[in-house]
Coordinates of C-alpha atoms in Angstrom, one line a residue:
X7 CA 0.3 -0.2 -0.3
X8 CA 1.5 3.2 -1.5
X9 CA 1.4 6.2 1.3
X10 CA -0.6 8.3 -0.5
X11 CA -3.7 5.2 0.5
X12 CA -2.2 5.3 3.9
X13 CA -2.6 8.9 4.5
X14 CA -5.9 9.1 2.6
X15 CA -7.4 5.8 4.9
X16 CA -6.3 6.9 7.8
X17 CA -8.4 10.7 6.9
X18 CA -11.3 9.1 6.4
X19 CA -11.5 7.1 9.8
X20 CA -11.5 10.0 11.3
X21 CA -14.1 11.7 10.5
X22 CA -16.0 8.1 10.5
X23 CA -15.0 7.9 14.2
X24 CA -15.7 12.6 14.6
X25 CA -19.3 11.5 12.9
X26 CA -19.9 8.7 15.6
X27 CA -18.5 11.3 18.6
X28 CA -21.3 14.4 17.4
X29 CA -24.0 12.2 17.0
X30 CA -27.3 12.7 19.4
X31 CA -28.1 10.3 21.0
X32 CA -31.1 8.4 21.6
X33 CA -32.2 10.4 24.7
X34 CA -31.5 14.1 23.0
X35 CA -32.6 13.2 19.7
X36 CA -36.1 12.0 21.3
X37 CA -35.6 15.4 23.0
X38 CA -35.8 17.4 20.0
X39 CA -38.4 15.4 19.2
X40 CA -40.6 16.9 21.5
X41 CA -39.2 20.8 21.1
X42 CA -41.1 20.2 18.0
X43 CA -44.1 18.7 19.5
X44 CA -43.4 15.4 17.8
X45 CA -45.0 12.7 20.2
X46 CA -47.3 11.2 17.7
X47 CA -44.2 10.4 16.0
X48 CA -42.4 9.1 19.3
X49 CA -45.3 7.4 20.2
X50 CA -45.4 5.5 17.1
X51 CA -41.2 5.0 17.2
X52 CA -41.5 3.3 21.1
X53 CA -44.6 1.4 21.1
X54 CA -43.1 -1.4 19.0
X55 CA -40.5 -1.5 22.2
X56 CA -42.9 -1.5 24.5
X57 CA -44.7 -4.7 22.7
X58 CA -41.8 -6.5 21.9
X59 CA -42.1 -6.4 26.6
X60 CA -39.0 -3.5 26.7
X61 CA -40.4 -2.2 30.8
X62 CA -37.7 0.5 30.5
X63 CA -39.0 2.9 33.7
X64 CA -37.6 5.6 31.1
X65 CA -39.5 4.2 28.6
X66 CA -42.3 4.4 30.3
X67 CA -42.4 8.0 31.4
X68 CA -41.4 9.1 28.3
X69 CA -44.8 7.2 26.2
X70 CA -46.4 8.3 29.4
X71 CA -45.7 12.2 28.9
X72 CA -46.5 11.9 24.7
X73 CA -50.0 10.0 25.5
X74 CA -51.0 12.7 28.4
X75 CA -49.8 15.3 25.6
X76 CA -51.9 13.7 23.0
X77 CA -54.8 13.5 25.4
X78 CA -54.8 10.0 25.7
X79 CA -55.3 10.4 29.5
X80 CA -56.4 7.1 30.3
X81 CA -53.4 5.3 28.3
X82 CA -50.7 8.0 30.0
X83 CA -52.1 7.2 33.2
X84 CA -51.5 3.3 32.8
X85 CA -48.3 4.0 31.6
X86 CA -47.1 6.3 34.2
X87 CA -48.9 3.9 37.3
X88 CA -45.8 0.9 36.0
X89 CA -43.5 3.9 35.9
X90 CA -44.2 4.5 40.1
X91 CA -44.2 1.1 40.4
X92 CA -40.4 0.6 39.0
X93 CA -39.2 4.0 40.2
X94 CA -41.3 4.7 43.4
X95 CA -39.4 7.7 44.9
X96 CA -40.1 10.5 41.5
X97 CA -42.5 13.3 43.4
X98 CA -42.3 14.6 40.4
X99 CA -43.9 11.9 38.8
X100 CA -46.8 11.4 41.2
X101 CA -47.9 15.0 40.4
X102 CA -48.6 14.2 36.6
X103 CA -50.3 11.1 37.4
X104 CA -52.7 13.3 40.7
X105 CA -52.6 15.7 37.8
X106 CA -53.9 12.9 35.0
X107 CA -56.8 12.0 38.5
X108 CA -57.6 15.4 38.5
X109 CA -58.7 15.3 35.0
X110 CA -60.7 11.8 34.7
X111 CA -62.7 13.6 37.8
X112 CA -61.0 10.5 40.0
X113 CA -60.4 13.3 43.0
X114 CA -60.4 10.6 45.7
X115 CA -56.3 9.2 43.2
X116 CA -55.5 12.4 42.6
X117 CA -55.4 13.3 46.5
X118 CA -53.8 10.3 47.4
X119 CA -51.0 10.8 44.3
X120 CA -50.2 15.0 45.9
X121 CA -49.9 13.0 48.9
X122 CA -47.4 10.5 47.7
X123 CA -46.0 13.7 45.5
X124 CA -45.2 15.6 48.4
X125 CA -44.0 12.9 51.4
X126 CA -41.1 12.9 48.8
X127 CA -40.4 16.3 47.6
X128 CA -42.8 19.2 50.2
X129 CA -42.8 21.2 46.6
X130 CA -45.2 24.6 47.6
X131 CA -47.4 24.1 44.6
X132 CA -48.2 20.6 45.0
X133 CA -49.1 21.4 48.6
X134 CA -51.7 24.7 46.8
X135 CA -52.6 21.6 44.9
X136 CA -54.0 19.9 47.2
X137 CA -55.2 22.3 49.1
X138 CA -58.1 22.7 46.3
X139 CA -59.0 19.4 46.3
X140 CA -59.8 19.0 49.7
X141 CA -61.2 22.2 49.5
X142 CA -63.2 21.0 47.2
X143 CA -64.3 17.9 48.5
X144 CA -64.9 20.5 51.4
X145 CA -62.2 18.8 53.8
X146 CA -61.7 21.3 55.9
X147 CA -59.9 19.0 58.5
X148 CA -57.8 18.0 56.6
X149 CA -57.2 21.1 54.7
X150 CA -56.2 22.3 57.7
X151 CA -53.8 20.6 59.2
X152 CA -52.4 20.3 55.7
X153 CA -52.4 23.9 55.8
X154 CA -50.5 23.7 59.1
X155 CA -47.9 21.0 58.1
X156 CA -46.7 24.3 56.4
X157 CA -47.4 26.9 57.9
X158 CA -43.6 28.7 57.9
X159 CA -43.5 28.8 54.3
X160 CA -46.7 30.0 53.2
X161 CA -46.8 34.0 51.8
X162 CA -49.5 36.0 51.2
X163 CA -49.3 35.9 47.3
X164 CA -51.4 32.9 46.1
X165 CA -53.9 33.3 49.0
X166 CA -52.5 29.8 51.1
X167 CA -51.7 32.2 53.9
X168 CA -55.5 34.3 54.4
X169 CA -57.1 30.4 53.6
X170 CA -55.6 28.7 56.9
X171 CA -55.8 32.3 59.0
X172 CA -60.1 32.2 57.2
X173 CA -59.5 28.2 58.3
X174 CA -57.7 28.7 62.3
X175 CA -61.4 31.5 62.4
X176 CA -63.6 28.5 61.6
X177 CA -62.5 26.1 64.1
X178 CA -62.3 29.1 66.6
X179 CA -58.8 29.6 67.8
X180 CA -58.7 33.1 66.6
X181 CA -55.9 33.9 68.1
X182 CA -54.4 31.5 65.6
X183 CA -55.7 33.1 62.7
X184 CA -54.1 36.5 64.0
X185 CA -50.8 34.6 64.6
X186 CA -50.9 33.5 61.0
X187 CA -51.1 37.2 59.4
X188 CA -48.9 38.6 61.6
X189 CA -45.8 38.1 59.2
X190 CA -43.7 41.0 57.3
X191 CA -45.4 40.2 53.8
X192 CA -48.8 41.1 55.4
X193 CA -48.6 44.0 57.5
X194 CA -45.4 45.4 56.2
X195 CA -44.8 44.6 53.3
X196 CA -44.8 47.2 50.5
X197 CA -45.8 44.3 48.0
X198 CA -48.8 45.0 44.9
X199 CA -52.1 45.7 46.7
X200 CA -53.4 42.9 44.5
X201 CA -51.3 40.6 47.2
X202 CA -51.9 40.8 50.6
X203 CA -55.4 43.5 51.0
X204 CA -57.5 40.4 51.8
X205 CA -54.8 39.2 54.2
X206 CA -54.9 42.7 56.1
X207 CA -58.5 43.3 56.1
X208 CA -59.1 40.4 57.6
X209 CA -55.9 41.0 60.3
X210 CA -57.5 44.4 61.1
X211 CA -61.5 42.7 61.5
X212 CA -59.7 39.9 64.4
X213 CA -57.3 42.5 65.9
X214 CA -60.8 44.4 66.9
X215 CA -62.8 41.6 67.8
X216 CA -59.7 40.6 70.2
X217 CA -60.1 44.0 71.6
X218 CA -56.8 45.5 69.9
X219 CA -59.0 47.7 67.8
X220 CA -56.0 50.7 68.6
X221 CA -52.9 48.2 67.2
X222 CA -55.4 47.8 64.2
X223 CA -55.6 51.4 63.7
X224 CA -51.7 52.2 63.8
X225 CA -51.2 48.9 61.5
X226 CA -54.5 50.4 59.3
X227 CA -53.1 53.5 58.7
X228 CA -50.0 52.6 57.8
X229 CA -51.3 50.5 55.1
X230 CA -53.6 53.2 53.5
X231 CA -50.1 55.4 53.2
X232 CA -48.8 52.1 51.4
X233 CA -51.6 51.8 49.0
X234 CA -52.9 55.5 48.5
X235 CA -55.7 54.0 47.3
X236 CA -59.0 55.9 48.2
X237 CA -61.3 52.2 47.7
X238 CA -58.8 50.1 49.9
X239 CA -58.9 52.9 53.0
X240 CA -62.8 52.8 52.0
X241 CA -62.9 48.5 52.4
X242 CA -60.5 48.8 55.3
X243 CA -62.5 51.4 57.4
X244 CA -65.8 49.0 56.6
X245 CA -63.7 46.6 57.5
X246 CA -63.5 47.7 61.1
X247 CA -66.1 50.8 61.9
X248 CA -69.1 48.0 63.0
X249 CA -66.9 46.9 66.0
X250 CA -63.9 49.2 66.9
X251 CA -64.8 51.9 69.6
X252 CA -66.2 55.4 67.9
X253 CA -62.7 56.8 68.7
X254 CA -60.7 54.6 66.6
X255 CA -62.6 54.0 64.0
X256 CA -62.8 58.1 63.8
X257 CA -59.0 58.2 63.6
X258 CA -58.6 56.0 61.2
X259 CA -60.9 57.8 59.3
X260 CA -59.7 60.9 59.5
X261 CA -56.5 59.3 57.5
X262 CA -58.1 57.8 54.8
X263 CA -60.6 62.0 54.5
X264 CA -56.8 63.4 54.7
X265 CA -55.3 62.3 52.1
X266 CA -58.3 61.8 49.8
X267 CA -60.3 64.4 50.8
X268 CA -62.6 63.9 47.8
X269 CA -63.8 60.9 49.5
X270 CA -65.4 62.5 52.9
X271 CA -69.2 62.6 52.0
X272 CA -68.7 59.8 50.2
X273 CA -67.9 58.1 53.4
X274 CA -70.7 59.5 55.4
X275 CA -72.7 57.9 52.9
X276 CA -72.0 54.3 52.8
X277 CA -71.6 54.6 56.7
X278 CA -74.4 56.1 57.2
X279 CA -75.8 53.2 54.9
X280 CA -74.4 50.6 57.1
X281 CA -75.4 52.1 60.5
X282 CA -71.7 53.6 61.3
X283 CA -73.4 56.8 62.1
X284 CA -71.5 58.1 64.8
X285 CA -68.4 57.7 62.5
X286 CA -69.9 59.1 59.7
X287 CA -71.4 62.0 62.0
X288 CA -67.1 62.8 63.0
X289 CA -66.6 63.2 59.6
X290 CA -68.9 66.0 59.2
X291 CA -68.3 68.0 62.2
X292 CA -65.2 68.2 61.0
X293 CA -65.7 68.7 57.7
X294 CA -66.0 72.9 58.0
X295 CA -62.3 72.6 59.2
X296 CA -61.1 70.3 57.0
X297 CA -62.4 73.3 54.3
X298 CA -61.6 76.3 55.5
X299 CA -62.3 78.2 51.3
X300 CA -64.9 75.8 50.3
X301 CA -66.6 76.1 47.0
X302 CA -70.4 76.7 46.4
X303 CA -70.5 73.3 46.1
X304 CA -68.7 72.3 48.0
X305 CA -71.2 73.8 50.9
X306 CA -74.0 72.6 48.9
X307 CA -72.8 68.9 49.4
X308 CA -71.8 69.0 52.3
X309 CA -75.3 70.7 53.2
X310 CA -77.0 68.4 51.5
X311 CA -75.2 65.1 53.7
X312 CA -76.1 66.8 56.9
X313 CA -79.4 66.5 55.6
X314 CA -79.3 63.4 54.7
X315 CA -77.4 62.2 57.3
X316 CA -80.5 64.0 59.5
X317 CA -77.4 66.1 61.4
X318 CA -78.6 70.0 60.8
X319 CA -77.0 71.1 63.9
X320 CA -73.8 70.5 62.0
X321 CA -74.2 72.6 60.2
X322 CA -75.5 75.3 62.2
X323 CA -72.6 74.6 64.5
X324 CA -70.7 75.3 61.4
X325 CA -72.0 78.4 60.5
X326 CA -71.4 79.6 64.2
X327 CA -67.9 78.6 63.9
X328 CA -67.4 80.2 60.5
X329 CA -69.5 83.8 61.5
X330 CA -66.5 83.5 64.5
X331 CA -64.0 83.5 63.1
X332 CA -61.8 85.8 60.4
X333 CA -63.9 84.2 57.8
X334 CA -63.8 86.5 54.5
X335 CA -67.7 87.9 52.7
X336 CA -67.0 85.3 50.3
X337 CA -67.2 82.3 52.0
X338 CA -69.8 83.8 54.4
X339 CA -71.7 84.7 51.7
X340 CA -71.4 81.5 49.6
X341 CA -72.8 79.5 53.0
X342 CA -75.4 81.4 53.5
X343 CA -76.3 81.4 49.9
X344 CA -76.5 77.1 50.2
X345 CA -78.0 77.5 53.3
X346 CA -81.4 79.3 52.0
X347 CA -81.1 77.0 49.3
X348 CA -81.0 73.9 51.1
X349 CA -83.1 74.9 54.3
X350 CA -84.9 77.8 53.5
X351 CA -84.5 81.8 54.0
X352 CA -85.5 81.2 57.6
X353 CA -83.0 79.2 58.1
X354 CA -80.6 82.7 58.8
X355 CA -83.0 84.0 60.8
X356 CA -80.7 83.4 63.7
X357 CA -77.5 84.7 62.1
X358 CA -78.9 87.7 61.9
X359 CA -77.3 90.1 63.2
X360 CA -73.9 88.4 63.0
X361 CA -73.9 88.4 59.2
X362 CA -71.0 91.4 58.9
X363 CA -72.5 94.3 56.2
X364 CA -69.9 93.1 53.8
X365 CA -71.5 90.1 53.3
X366 CA -74.8 92.0 52.9
X367 CA -73.0 94.5 50.5
X368 CA -72.4 91.7 48.7
X369 CA -75.7 89.5 48.5
X370 CA -78.9 92.4 48.8
X371 CA -80.7 89.9 47.6
X372 CA -80.5 87.0 49.7
X373 CA -81.0 89.8 52.7
X374 CA -83.3 90.9 51.1
X375 CA -85.1 88.2 51.4
X376 CA -83.9 87.4 54.9
X377 CA -85.9 91.0 55.4
X378 CA -88.9 90.0 54.3
X379 CA -88.8 87.2 55.7
X380 CA -88.9 88.8 58.8
X381 CA -91.4 91.3 57.7
X382 CA -88.9 94.0 58.1
X383 CA -90.5 95.7 54.3
X384 CA -89.1 98.6 54.8
X385 CA -85.3 97.0 54.5
X386 CA -86.6 95.0 52.0
X387 CA -87.1 97.7 49.6
X388 CA -84.0 99.2 50.3
X389 CA -81.8 96.0 49.3
X390 CA -83.9 95.1 46.3
X391 CA -82.8 99.1 45.0
X392 CA -79.5 97.9 46.1
X393 CA -79.0 95.5 43.4
X394 CA -77.3 94.6 40.5
X395 CA -79.6 92.7 38.3
X396 CA -77.1 92.2 35.6
X397 CA -75.1 89.7 37.9
X398 CA -78.2 87.8 38.8
X399 CA -79.0 84.5 36.6
X400 CA -82.9 84.2 35.3
X401 CA -84.1 82.4 38.8
X402 CA -82.4 85.2 40.9
X403 CA -84.0 88.3 38.4
X404 CA -87.8 86.4 38.5
X405 CA -87.1 86.5 42.5
X406 CA -86.6 89.9 42.7
X407 CA -89.4 91.5 41.1
X408 CA -92.0 89.0 42.3
X409 CA -89.8 90.3 46.4
X410 CA -90.1 93.9 44.5
X411 CA -93.9 93.5 43.6
X412 CA -95.1 92.4 47.1
X413 CA -93.5 94.8 49.3
X414 CA -94.1 98.0 47.0
X415 CA -97.1 99.6 45.4
X416 CA -97.7 99.3 41.6
X417 CA -96.5 103.6 41.5
X418 CA -92.9 102.5 43.3
X419 CA -92.5 99.3 41.6
X420 CA -92.9 101.8 38.0
X421 CA -91.0 104.5 39.0
X422 CA -87.7 101.8 40.3
X423 CA -88.5 100.0 37.1
X424 CA -88.9 103.0 34.9
X425 CA -84.9 104.4 36.3
X426 CA -83.4 100.6 35.7
X427 CA -85.4 100.8 32.1
X428 CA -84.4 104.5 31.4
X429 CA -80.7 103.7 32.4
X430 CA -79.7 100.3 30.7
X431 CA -80.7 98.1 34.2
X432 CA -83.6 96.0 33.3
X433 CA -83.3 92.9 31.7
X434 CA -85.1 91.4 28.3
X435 CA -86.7 88.7 30.7
X436 CA -88.2 91.4 33.0
X437 CA -90.0 94.0 31.1
X438 CA -93.0 92.1 29.9
X439 CA -93.5 92.8 33.2
X440 CA -93.2 96.4 33.8
X441 CA -95.4 96.3 30.4
X442 CA -98.3 95.3 32.5
X443 CA -97.5 97.1 35.7
X444 CA -97.3 100.6 33.3
X445 CA -100.2 99.7 31.7
X446 CA -102.1 98.7 34.8
X447 CA -101.5 102.1 36.0
X448 CA -102.3 104.2 32.8
X449 CA -98.5 105.4 31.9
X450 CA -99.2 104.9 28.4
X451 CA -95.8 105.9 27.0
X452 CA -93.9 103.1 28.9
X453 CA -96.6 101.0 28.2
X454 CA -95.5 101.9 24.2
X455 CA -91.9 102.1 25.2
X456 CA -91.7 98.7 26.8
X457 CA -94.0 96.6 24.0
X458 CA -91.0 98.6 21.4
X459 CA -88.2 97.6 23.7
X460 CA -90.2 93.9 23.8
X461 CA -90.2 93.4 19.9
X462 CA -86.8 94.9 19.0
X463 CA -85.7 91.9 21.3
X464 CA -88.4 89.1 20.4
X465 CA -89.2 88.5 23.4

């Protein structure tokens, strides 16, 4: 054999040897097919080996998984049962069998397989599966025993910690439930709100029931600041408000509205409906101090809430406090207008002597209504003359002219209205009434002038 020939044979031998080393093993090849979702092909390749009596555990496990993936759960179960008989310490196989029995509706065997899987390898996911099976079968004693055994491993996320606390409450062990929930991931963790809200609400409720309401409020204030969500704060307040002492519940309510002032009257309404009237009253009593410069709409909402809660006295107390303080005439005028609108002009009568002169100057129509209510007709006429009709809305202008015609004789009313018309200060919607008065008095020129004004404005 020549030297070139020997060299060629040597190279070919090396190539063949390297090809053999680089070829995937049988198991690697099956894994590649599995990743490509070729379970049906794997079954076709491996079933003949099984038919020839090959009882290799890996073969049984692979076929079992393939059948499960293709939906043949009965065949998968048969093969995995044979597998665990050969390898009884494979916790994952028992867990897969539990899933197959669950699909088949065989809860008894599902529970048995999960128990075995947990004995071998107590993974929390398997504990959760077994707990769910127990709960579905209403086997609360076994459910409680299971979760108690793994209590140290439970976390708020996932709900198992909450479930254990609920089971202990159901078993009459309130203190045990509190101990379950008094852990960092419930009381102090700044996790996503959805992870521990229900745990916190139950803990607060249990603390209050155990006579530890001050502790519940302390924790509640901390949680409200963490959440910064009005609806969660509302849920927490509702969870304890009926059982906690009024002072403690009110302190928690103060924290809620301090962080979310816009929900105060909403809370008042909700608390009143559920029967927590003392706390609702507290929120109304502190409304004025928390709103030193309220808008007209805000005052109207406050007055409406007081009426709804049958607490008009809170309105009078708040208004009296505003009058005693160095409040601006604008704020006092807003209160006065809102009280008159909500409770009637007579409600202002007790405060007549306390209203600053600036308020009367600012709201002469309101003052005129109050003077008329007090039957002071001369003062009413004087105040009506001071009203700037251009600043009033339609309904207030109608109120002005009704008052005018009630306290002034037709000739007096005619003179006042004529002066306003001549000065361009009589709104078009009041001209018909002026024409009626002028016509009734025989003031023909002014009657015709008023009619001309009406034609010009289309009234």
